[in-house]
PDB file of C-alpha atoms in Angstrom:
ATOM      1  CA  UNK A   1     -18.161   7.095  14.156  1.00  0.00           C
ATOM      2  CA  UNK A   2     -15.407   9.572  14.636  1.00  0.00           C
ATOM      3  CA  UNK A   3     -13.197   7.791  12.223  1.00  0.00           C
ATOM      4  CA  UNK A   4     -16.093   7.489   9.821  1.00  0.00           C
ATOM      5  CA  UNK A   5     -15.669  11.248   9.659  1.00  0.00           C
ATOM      6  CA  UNK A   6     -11.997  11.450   9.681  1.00  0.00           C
ATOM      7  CA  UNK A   7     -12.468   8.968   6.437  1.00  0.00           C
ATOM      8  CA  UNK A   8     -15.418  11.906   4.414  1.00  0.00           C
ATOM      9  CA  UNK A   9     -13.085  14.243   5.230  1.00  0.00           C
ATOM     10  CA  UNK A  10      -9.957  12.533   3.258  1.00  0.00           C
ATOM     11  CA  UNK A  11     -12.507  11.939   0.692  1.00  0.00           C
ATOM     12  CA  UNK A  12     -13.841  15.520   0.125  1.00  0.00           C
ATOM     13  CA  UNK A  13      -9.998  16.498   0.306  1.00  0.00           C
ATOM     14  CA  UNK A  14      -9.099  14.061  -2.806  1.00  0.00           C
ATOM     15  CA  UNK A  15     -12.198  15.234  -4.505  1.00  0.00           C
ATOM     16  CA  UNK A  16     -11.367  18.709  -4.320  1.00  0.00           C
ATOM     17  CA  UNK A  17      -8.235  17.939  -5.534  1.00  0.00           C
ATOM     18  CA  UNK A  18      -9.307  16.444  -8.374  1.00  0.00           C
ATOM     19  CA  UNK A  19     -11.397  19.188  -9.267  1.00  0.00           C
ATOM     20  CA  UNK A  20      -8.559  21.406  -9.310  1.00  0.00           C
ATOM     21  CA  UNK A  21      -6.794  19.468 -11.411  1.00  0.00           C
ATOM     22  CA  UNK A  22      -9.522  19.007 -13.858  1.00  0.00           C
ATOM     23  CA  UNK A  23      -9.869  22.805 -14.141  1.00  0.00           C
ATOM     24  CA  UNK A  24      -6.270  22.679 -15.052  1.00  0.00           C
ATOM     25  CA  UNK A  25      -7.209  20.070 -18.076  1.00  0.00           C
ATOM     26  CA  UNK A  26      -9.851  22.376 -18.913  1.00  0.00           C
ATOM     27  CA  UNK A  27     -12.167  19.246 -19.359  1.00  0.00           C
ATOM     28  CA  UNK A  28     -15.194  19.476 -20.942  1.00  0.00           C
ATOM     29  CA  UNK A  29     -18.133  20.459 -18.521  1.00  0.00           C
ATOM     30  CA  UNK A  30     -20.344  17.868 -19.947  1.00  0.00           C
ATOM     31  CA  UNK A  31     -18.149  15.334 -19.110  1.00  0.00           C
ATOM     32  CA  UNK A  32     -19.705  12.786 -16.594  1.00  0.00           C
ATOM     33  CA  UNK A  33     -16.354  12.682 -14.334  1.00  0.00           C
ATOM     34  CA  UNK A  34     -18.201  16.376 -13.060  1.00  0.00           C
ATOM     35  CA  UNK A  35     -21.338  14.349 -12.412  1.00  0.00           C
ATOM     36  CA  UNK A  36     -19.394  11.486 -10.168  1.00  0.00           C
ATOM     37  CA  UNK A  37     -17.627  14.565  -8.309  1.00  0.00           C
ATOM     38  CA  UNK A  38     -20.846  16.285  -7.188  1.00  0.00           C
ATOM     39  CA  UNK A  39     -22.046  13.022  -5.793  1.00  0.00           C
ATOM     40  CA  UNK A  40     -19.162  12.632  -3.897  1.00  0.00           C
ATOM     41  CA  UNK A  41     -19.866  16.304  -1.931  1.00  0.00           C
ATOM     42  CA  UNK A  42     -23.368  15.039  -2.365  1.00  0.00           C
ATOM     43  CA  UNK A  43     -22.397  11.873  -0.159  1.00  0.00           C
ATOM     44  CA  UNK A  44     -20.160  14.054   2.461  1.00  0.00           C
ATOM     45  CA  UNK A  45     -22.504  17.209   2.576  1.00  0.00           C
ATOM     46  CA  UNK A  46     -25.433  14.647   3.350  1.00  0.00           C
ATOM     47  CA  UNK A  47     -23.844  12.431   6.022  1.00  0.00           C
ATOM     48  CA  UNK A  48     -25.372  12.650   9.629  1.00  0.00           C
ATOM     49  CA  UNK A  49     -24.318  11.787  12.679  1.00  0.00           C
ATOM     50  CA  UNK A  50     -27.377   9.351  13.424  1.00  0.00           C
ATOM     51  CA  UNK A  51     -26.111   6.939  10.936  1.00  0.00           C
ATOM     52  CA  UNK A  52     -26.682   3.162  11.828  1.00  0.00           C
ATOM     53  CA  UNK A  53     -23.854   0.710  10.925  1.00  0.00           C
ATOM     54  CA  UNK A  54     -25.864  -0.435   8.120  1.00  0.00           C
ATOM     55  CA  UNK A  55     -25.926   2.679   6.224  1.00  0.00           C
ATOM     56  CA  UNK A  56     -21.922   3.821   7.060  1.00  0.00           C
ATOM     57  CA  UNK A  57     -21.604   0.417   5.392  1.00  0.00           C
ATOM     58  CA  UNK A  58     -23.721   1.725   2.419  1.00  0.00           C
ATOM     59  CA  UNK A  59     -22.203   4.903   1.608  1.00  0.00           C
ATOM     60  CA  UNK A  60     -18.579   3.519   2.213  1.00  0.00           C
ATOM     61  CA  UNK A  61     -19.473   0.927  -0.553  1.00  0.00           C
ATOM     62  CA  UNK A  62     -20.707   3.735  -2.818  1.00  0.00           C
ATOM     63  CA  UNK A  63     -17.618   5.961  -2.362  1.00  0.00           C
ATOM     64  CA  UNK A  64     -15.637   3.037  -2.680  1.00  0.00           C
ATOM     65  CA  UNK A  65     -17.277   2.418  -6.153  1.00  0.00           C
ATOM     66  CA  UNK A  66     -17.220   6.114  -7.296  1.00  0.00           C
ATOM     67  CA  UNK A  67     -13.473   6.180  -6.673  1.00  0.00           C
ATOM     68  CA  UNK A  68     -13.128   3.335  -9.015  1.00  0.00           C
ATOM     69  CA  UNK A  69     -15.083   4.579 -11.782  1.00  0.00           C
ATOM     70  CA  UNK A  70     -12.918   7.962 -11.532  1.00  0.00           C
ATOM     71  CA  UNK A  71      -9.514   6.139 -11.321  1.00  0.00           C
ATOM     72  CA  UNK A  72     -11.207   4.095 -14.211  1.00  0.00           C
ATOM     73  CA  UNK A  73     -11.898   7.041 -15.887  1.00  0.00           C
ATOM     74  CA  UNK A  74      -8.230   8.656 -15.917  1.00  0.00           C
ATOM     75  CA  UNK A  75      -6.266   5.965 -16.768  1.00  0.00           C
ATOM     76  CA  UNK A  76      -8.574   5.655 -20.029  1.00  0.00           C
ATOM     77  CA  UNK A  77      -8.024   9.842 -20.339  1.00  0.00           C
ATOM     78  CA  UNK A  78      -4.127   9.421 -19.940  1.00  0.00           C
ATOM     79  CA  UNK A  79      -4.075   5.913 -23.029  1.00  0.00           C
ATOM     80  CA  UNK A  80      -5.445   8.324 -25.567  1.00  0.00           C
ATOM     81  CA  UNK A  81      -3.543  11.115 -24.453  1.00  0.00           C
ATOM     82  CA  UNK A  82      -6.365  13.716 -23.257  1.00  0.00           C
ATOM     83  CA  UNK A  83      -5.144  14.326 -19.649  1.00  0.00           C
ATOM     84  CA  UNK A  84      -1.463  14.351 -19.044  1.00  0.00           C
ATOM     85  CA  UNK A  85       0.159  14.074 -15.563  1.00  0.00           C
ATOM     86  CA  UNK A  86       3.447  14.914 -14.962  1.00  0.00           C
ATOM     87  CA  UNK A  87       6.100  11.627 -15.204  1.00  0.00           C
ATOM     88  CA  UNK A  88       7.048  11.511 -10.677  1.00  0.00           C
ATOM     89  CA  UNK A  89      10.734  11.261 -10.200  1.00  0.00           C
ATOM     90  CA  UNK A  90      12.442  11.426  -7.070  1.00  0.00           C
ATOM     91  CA  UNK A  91      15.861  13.329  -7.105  1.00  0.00           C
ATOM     92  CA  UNK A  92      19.216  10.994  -5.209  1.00  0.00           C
ATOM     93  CA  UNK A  93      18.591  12.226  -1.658  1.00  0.00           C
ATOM     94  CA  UNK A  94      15.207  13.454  -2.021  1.00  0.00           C
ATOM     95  CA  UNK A  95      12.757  10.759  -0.593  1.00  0.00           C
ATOM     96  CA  UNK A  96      10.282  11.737   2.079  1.00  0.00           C
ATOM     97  CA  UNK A  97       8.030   9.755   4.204  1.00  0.00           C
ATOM     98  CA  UNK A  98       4.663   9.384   2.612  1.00  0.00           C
ATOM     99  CA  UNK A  99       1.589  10.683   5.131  1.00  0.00           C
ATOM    100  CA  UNK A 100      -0.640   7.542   6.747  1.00  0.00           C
ATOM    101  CA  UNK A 101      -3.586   7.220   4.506  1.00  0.00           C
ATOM    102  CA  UNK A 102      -5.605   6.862   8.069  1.00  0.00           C
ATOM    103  CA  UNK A 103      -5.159   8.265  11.658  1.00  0.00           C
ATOM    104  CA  UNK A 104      -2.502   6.624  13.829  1.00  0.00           C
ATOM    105  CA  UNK A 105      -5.515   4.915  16.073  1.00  0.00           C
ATOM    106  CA  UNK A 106      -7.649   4.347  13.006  1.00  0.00           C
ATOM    107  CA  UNK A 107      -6.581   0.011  13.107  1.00  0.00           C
ATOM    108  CA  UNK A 108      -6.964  -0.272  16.560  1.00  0.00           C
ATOM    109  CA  UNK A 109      -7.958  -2.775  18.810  1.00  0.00           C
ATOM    110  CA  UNK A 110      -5.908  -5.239  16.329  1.00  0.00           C
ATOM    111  CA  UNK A 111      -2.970  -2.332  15.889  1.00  0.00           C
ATOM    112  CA  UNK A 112      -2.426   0.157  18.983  1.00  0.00           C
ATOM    113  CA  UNK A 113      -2.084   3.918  18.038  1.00  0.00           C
ATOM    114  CA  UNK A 114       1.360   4.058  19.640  1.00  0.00           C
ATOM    115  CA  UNK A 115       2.333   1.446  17.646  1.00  0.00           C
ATOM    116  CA  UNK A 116       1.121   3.029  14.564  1.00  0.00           C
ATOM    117  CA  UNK A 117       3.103   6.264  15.936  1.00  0.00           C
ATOM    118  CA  UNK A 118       6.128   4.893  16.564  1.00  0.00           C
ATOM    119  CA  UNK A 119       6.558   2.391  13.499  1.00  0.00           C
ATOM    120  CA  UNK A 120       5.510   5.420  10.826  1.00  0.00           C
ATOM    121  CA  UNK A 121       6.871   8.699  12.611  1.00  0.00           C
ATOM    122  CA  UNK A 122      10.664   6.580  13.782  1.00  0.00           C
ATOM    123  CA  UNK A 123      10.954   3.643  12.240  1.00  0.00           C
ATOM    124  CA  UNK A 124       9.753   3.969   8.492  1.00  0.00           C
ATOM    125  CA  UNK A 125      11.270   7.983   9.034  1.00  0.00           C
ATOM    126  CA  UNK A 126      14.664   6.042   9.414  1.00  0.00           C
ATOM    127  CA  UNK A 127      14.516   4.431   6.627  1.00  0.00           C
ATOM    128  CA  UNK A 128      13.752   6.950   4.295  1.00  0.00           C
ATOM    129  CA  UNK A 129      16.881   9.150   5.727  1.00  0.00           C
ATOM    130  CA  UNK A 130      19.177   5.813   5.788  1.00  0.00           C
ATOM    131  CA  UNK A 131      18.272   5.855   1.687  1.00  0.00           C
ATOM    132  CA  UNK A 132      19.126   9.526   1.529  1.00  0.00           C
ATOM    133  CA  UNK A 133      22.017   9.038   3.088  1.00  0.00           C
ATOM    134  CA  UNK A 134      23.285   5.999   0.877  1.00  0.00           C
ATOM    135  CA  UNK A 135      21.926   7.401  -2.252  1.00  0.00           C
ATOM    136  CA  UNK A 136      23.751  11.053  -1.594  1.00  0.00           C
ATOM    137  CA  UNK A 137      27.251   8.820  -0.763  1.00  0.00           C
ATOM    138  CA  UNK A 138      27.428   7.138  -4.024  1.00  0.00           C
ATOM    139  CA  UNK A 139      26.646  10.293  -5.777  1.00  0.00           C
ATOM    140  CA  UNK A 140      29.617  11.606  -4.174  1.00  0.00           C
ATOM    141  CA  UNK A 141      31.738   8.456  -4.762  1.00  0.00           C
ATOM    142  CA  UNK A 142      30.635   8.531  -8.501  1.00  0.00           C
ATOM    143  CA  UNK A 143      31.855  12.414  -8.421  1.00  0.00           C
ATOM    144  CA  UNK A 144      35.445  11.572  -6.731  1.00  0.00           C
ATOM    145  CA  UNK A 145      35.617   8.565  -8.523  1.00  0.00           C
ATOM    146  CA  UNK A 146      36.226   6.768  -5.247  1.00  0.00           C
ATOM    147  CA  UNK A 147      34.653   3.630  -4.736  1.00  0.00           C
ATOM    148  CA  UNK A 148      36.641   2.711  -1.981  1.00  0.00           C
ATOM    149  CA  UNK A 149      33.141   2.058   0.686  1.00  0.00           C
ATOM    150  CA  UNK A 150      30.754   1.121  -2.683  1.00  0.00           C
ATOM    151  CA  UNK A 151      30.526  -2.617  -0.731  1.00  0.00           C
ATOM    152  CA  UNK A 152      29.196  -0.711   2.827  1.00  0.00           C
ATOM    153  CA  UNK A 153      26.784   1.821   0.525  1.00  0.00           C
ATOM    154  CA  UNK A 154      25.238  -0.437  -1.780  1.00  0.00           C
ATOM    155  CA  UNK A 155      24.306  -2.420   1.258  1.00  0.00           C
ATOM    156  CA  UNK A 156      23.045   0.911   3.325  1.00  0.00           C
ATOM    157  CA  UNK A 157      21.075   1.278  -0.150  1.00  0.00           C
ATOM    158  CA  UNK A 158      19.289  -1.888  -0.470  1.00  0.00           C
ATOM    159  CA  UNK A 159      18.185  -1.962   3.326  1.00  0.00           C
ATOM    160  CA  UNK A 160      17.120   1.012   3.849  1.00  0.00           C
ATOM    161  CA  UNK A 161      15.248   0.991   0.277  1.00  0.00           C
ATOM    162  CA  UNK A 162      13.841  -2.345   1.200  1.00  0.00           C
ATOM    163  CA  UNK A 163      12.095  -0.793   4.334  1.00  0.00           C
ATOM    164  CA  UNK A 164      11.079   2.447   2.985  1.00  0.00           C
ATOM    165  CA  UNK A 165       9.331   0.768  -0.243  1.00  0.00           C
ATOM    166  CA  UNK A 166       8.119  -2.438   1.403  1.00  0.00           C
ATOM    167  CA  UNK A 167       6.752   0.183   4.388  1.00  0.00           C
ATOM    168  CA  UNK A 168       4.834   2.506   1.919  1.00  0.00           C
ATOM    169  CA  UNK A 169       3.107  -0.961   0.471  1.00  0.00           C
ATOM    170  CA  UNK A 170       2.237  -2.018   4.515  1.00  0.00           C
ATOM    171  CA  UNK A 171       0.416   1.011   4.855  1.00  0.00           C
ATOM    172  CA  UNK A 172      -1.189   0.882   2.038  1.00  0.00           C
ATOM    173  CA  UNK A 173      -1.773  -2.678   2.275  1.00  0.00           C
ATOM    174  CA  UNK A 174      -4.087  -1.909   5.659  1.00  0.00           C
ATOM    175  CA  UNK A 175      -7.255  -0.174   6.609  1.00  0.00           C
ATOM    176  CA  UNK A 176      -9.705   0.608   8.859  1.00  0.00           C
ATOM    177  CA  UNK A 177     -12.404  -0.885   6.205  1.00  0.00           C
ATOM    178  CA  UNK A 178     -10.396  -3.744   5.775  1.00  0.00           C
ATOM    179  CA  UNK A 179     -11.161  -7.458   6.422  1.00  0.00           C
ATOM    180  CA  UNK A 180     -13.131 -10.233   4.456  1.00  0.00           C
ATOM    181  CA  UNK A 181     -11.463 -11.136   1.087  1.00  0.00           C
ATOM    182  CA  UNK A 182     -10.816 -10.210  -2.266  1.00  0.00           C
ATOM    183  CA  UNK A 183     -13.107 -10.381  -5.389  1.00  0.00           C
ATOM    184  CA  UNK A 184     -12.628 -10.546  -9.024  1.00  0.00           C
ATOM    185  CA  UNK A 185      -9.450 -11.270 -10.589  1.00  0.00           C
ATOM    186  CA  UNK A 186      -7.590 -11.568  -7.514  1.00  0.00           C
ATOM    187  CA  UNK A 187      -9.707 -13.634  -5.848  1.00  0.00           C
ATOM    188  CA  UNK A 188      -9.616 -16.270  -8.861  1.00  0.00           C
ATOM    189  CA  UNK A 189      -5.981 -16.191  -9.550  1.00  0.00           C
ATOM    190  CA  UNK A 190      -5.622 -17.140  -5.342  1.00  0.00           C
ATOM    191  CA  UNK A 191      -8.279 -19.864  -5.228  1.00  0.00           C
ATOM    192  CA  UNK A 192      -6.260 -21.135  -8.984  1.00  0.00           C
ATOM    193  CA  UNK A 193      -2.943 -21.286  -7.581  1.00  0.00           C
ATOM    194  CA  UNK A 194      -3.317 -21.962  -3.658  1.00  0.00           C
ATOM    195  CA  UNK A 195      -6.615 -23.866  -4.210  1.00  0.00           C
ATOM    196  CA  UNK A 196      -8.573 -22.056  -2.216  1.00  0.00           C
ATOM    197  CA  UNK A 197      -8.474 -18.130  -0.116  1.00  0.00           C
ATOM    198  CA  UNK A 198      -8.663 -20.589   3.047  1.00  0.00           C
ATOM    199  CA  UNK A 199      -5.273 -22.180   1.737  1.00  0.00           C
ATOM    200  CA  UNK A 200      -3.683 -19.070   0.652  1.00  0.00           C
ATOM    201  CA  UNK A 201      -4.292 -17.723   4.032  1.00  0.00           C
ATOM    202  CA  UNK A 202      -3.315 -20.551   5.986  1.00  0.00           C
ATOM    203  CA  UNK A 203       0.345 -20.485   4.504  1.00  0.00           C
ATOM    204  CA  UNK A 204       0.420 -16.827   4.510  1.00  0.00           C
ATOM    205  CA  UNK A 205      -0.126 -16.595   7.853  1.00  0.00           C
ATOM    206  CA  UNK A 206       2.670 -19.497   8.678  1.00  0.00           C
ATOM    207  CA  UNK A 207       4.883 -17.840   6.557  1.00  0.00           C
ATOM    208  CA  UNK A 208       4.247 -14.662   8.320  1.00  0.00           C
ATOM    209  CA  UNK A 209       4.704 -16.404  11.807  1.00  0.00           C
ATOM    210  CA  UNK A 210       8.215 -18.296  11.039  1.00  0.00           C
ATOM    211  CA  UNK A 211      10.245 -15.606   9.103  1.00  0.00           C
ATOM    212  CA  UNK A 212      13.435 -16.711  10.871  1.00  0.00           C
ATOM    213  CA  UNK A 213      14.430 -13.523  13.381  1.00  0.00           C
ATOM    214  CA  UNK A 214      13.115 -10.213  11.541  1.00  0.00           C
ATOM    215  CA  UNK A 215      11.550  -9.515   8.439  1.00  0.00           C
ATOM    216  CA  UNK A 216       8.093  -9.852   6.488  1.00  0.00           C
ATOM    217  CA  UNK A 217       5.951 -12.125   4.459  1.00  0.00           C
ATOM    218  CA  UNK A 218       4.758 -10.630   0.768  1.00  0.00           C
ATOM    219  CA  UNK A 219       2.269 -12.410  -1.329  1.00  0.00           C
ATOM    220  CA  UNK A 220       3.855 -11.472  -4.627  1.00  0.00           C
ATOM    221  CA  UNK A 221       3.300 -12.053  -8.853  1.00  0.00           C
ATOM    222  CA  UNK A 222       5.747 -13.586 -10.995  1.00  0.00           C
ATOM    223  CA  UNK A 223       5.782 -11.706 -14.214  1.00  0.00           C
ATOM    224  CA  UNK A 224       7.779 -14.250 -16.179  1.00  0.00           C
ATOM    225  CA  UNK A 225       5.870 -17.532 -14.497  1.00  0.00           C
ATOM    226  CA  UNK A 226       2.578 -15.677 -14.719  1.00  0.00           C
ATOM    227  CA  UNK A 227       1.195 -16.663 -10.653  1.00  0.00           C
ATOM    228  CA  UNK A 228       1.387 -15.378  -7.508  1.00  0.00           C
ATOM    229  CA  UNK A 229       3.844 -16.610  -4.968  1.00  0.00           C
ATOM    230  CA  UNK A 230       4.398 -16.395  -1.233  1.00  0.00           C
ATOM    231  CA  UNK A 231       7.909 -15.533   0.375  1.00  0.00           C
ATOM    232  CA  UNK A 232       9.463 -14.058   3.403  1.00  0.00           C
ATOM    233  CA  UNK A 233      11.905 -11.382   3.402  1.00  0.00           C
ATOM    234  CA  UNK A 234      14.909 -11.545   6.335  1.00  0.00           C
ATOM    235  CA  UNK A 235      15.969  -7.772   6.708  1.00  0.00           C
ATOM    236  CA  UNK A 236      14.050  -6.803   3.869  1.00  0.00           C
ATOM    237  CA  UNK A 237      16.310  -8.723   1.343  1.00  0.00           C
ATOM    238  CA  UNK A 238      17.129 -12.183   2.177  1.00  0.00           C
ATOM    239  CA  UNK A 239      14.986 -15.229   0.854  1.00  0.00           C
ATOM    240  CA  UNK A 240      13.442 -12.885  -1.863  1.00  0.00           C
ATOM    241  CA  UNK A 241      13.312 -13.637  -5.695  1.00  0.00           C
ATOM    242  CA  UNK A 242      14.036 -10.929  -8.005  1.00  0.00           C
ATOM    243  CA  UNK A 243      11.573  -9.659 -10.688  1.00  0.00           C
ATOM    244  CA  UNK A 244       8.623 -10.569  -8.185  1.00  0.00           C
ATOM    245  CA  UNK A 245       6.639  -7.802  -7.852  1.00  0.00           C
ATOM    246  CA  UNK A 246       5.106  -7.254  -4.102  1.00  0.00           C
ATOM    247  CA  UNK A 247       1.322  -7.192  -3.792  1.00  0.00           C
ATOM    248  CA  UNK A 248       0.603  -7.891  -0.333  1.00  0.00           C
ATOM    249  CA  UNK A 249       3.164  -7.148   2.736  1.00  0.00           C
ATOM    250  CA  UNK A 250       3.251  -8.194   6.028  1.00  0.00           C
ATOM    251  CA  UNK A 251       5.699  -6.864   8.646  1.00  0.00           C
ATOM    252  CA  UNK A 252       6.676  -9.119  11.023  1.00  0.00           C
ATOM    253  CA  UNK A 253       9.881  -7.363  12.680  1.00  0.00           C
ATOM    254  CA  UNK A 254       9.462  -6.908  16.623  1.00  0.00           C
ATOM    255  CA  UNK A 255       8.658  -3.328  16.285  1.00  0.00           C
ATOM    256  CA  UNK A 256       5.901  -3.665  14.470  1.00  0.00           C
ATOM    257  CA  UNK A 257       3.800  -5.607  17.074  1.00  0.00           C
ATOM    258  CA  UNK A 258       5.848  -6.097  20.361  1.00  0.00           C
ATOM    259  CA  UNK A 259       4.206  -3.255  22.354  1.00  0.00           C
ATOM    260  CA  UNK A 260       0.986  -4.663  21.989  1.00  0.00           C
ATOM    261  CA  UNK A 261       1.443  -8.462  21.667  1.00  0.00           C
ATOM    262  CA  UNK A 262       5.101  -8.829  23.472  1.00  0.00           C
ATOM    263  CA  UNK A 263       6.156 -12.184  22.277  1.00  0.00           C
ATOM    264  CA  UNK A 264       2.949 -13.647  20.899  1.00  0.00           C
ATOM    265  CA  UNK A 265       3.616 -12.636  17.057  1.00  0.00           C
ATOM    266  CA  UNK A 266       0.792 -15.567  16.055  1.00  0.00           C
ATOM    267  CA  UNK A 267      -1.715 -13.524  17.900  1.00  0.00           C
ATOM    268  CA  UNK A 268      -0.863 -10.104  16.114  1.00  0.00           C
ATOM    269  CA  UNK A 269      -1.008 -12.212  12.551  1.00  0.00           C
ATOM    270  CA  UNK A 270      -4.174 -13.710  13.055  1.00  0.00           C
ATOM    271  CA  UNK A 271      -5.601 -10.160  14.066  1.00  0.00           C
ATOM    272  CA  UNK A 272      -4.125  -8.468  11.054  1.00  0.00           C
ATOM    273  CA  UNK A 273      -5.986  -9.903   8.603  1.00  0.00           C
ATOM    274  CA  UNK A 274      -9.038  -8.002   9.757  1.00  0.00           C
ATOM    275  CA  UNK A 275      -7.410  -4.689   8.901  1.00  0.00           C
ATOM    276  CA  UNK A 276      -5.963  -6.147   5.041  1.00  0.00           C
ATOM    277  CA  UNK A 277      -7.345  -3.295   2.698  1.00  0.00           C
ATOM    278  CA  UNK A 278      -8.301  -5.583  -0.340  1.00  0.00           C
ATOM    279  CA  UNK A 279      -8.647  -2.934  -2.515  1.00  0.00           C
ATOM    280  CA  UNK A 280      -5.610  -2.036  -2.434  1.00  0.00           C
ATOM    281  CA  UNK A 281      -3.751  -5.204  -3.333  1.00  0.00           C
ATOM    282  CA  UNK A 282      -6.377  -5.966  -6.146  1.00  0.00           C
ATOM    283  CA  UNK A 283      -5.049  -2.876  -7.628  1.00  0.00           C
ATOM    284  CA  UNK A 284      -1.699  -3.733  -6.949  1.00  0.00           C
ATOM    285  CA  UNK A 285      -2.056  -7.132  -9.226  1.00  0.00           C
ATOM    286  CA  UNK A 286      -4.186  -5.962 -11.750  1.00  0.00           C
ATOM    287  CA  UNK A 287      -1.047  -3.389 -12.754  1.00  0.00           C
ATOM    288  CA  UNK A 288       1.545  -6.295 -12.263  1.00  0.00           C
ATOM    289  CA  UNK A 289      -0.489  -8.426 -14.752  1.00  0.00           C
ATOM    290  CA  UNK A 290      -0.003  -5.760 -17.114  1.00  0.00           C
ATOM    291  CA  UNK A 291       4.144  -6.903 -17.220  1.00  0.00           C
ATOM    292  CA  UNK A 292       4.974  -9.574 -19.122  1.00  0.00           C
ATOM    293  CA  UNK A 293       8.088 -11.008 -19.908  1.00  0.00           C
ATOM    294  CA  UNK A 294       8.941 -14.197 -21.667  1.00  0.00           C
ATOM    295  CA  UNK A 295       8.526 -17.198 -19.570  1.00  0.00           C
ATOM    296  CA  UNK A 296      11.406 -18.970 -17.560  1.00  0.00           C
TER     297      UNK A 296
END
């Protein structure tokens, strides 16, 4: 129940935060966005704590459903140029490590909070400063016109940009209302390619269990041959194809699981897939459909 909470509170936190911003557009009071904003702090003001499971389910649907009508209702605000937001652009050097969209215990029992700790606050943290740190060298080489280590940087930069992109995806990728499978588009583009979610899982999950060493498996679309894919990743970079864009990630390096499942990495894939945030990856693809390059 606690984390039931924990998840109105993040709510009523974006929805403030979106009235601010409106204010800022100085959009129309009529406008029915207003309307879907007041339910929300209808929905949060009005929870109990005598809530069965049945009606957390309920209300977690509708908020679920609100915040796609409002994400709906931007992106249709920003295509005819009404609401503008500002163009995000990270500075060489200047990458942080993006907040858990859940609390460090909110996955458990299938993801302890101490691994949740230690894989955001250390491991993901060191890849964001090993980018920093190759980004800021070849702005210096560039500068001195010295190229002499470009071979060691470039690598720094693609590993340590692997892990801190393919890491902000993971967490994404997960949550405590995860589970079950996806719908709509998503859902039919799996069952035409693989055959069926069954299949697609199946190989997923073998993909996940025999990356070779360390590394991932990412359920990816191909812009150019229009379908998804599956692939593993060896230290973020090997085995990949380029121009793939990830959609679903799995992290199968040792630190990711080993506290809790020591050697059995099987167990720890099976048990992931009740914490896959759907959601989130359906919005993942239906973006990547929206690139298309010429077939090849």
């Amino acid at each position: 129940m606690s984390r039931f909470y924990d998840y109105l509170q993040e709510v009523s936190k974006w929805n403030k935060e979106l009235r601010s911003f409106l204010e800022t557009q100085t959009v129309n009071e009529r406008e029915e966005i207003w309307g879907k904003l007041d339910r929300f702090s209808a929905i949060v003001d009005g929870a109990s704590t005598n809530l069965s499971q049945e009606e957390i389910e309920a209300i977690q649907s509708e908020v679920d459903l609100l915040q796609d009508e409002v994400e709906s209702y931007f992106e249709q605000r920003q295509q005819i140029g009404n609401i503008y937001l500002q163009e995000p652009y990270v500075a060489a050097g200047e990458h942080t490590l993006p907040s858990l969209p859940y609390p460090y215990d909110a996955l458990e029992p299938y993801i302890d909070k101490e691994i949740m700790k230690l894989h955001h606050d250390k491991h993901h943290q060191s890849y964001v400063d090993g980018l920093n740190k190759a980004e800021l060298k070849l702005v210096e080489a560039r500068k001195a016109n010295d190229f002499g280590l470009v071979k060691h940087w470039s690598r720094e930069l693609a590993f340590h940009g692997s892990g801190h992109y393919l890491h902000t995806i993971f967490w994404n990728n997960m949550s405590p209302r995860g589970g079950g499978k996806p719908s709509g588009p998503l859902l039919k583009e799996i069952e035409k390619y693989f055959g069926s979610f069954e299949a697609f899982k199946k190989h997923f999950s073998e993909a996940a269990k025999q990356v070779e060493g360390v590394g991932w498996a990412i359920l990816v679309w191909s812009p150019r041959s229009r379908h998804l894919e599956i692939l593993q990743s060896e230290r973020h970079m090997l085995l990949t194809q380029w121009d793939t864009i990830p959609l679903l990630a799995l992290d199968v390096w040792e630190h990711a699981y080993y506290l809790q499942y020591k050697n059995n990495r099987g167990k720890y894939v099976d048990n992931w897939w009740n914490v896959v945030y759907w959601r989130d990856v359906e919005q993942r693809f239906e973006k990547a459909k929206q690139l298309k390059w010429t077939p090849a």
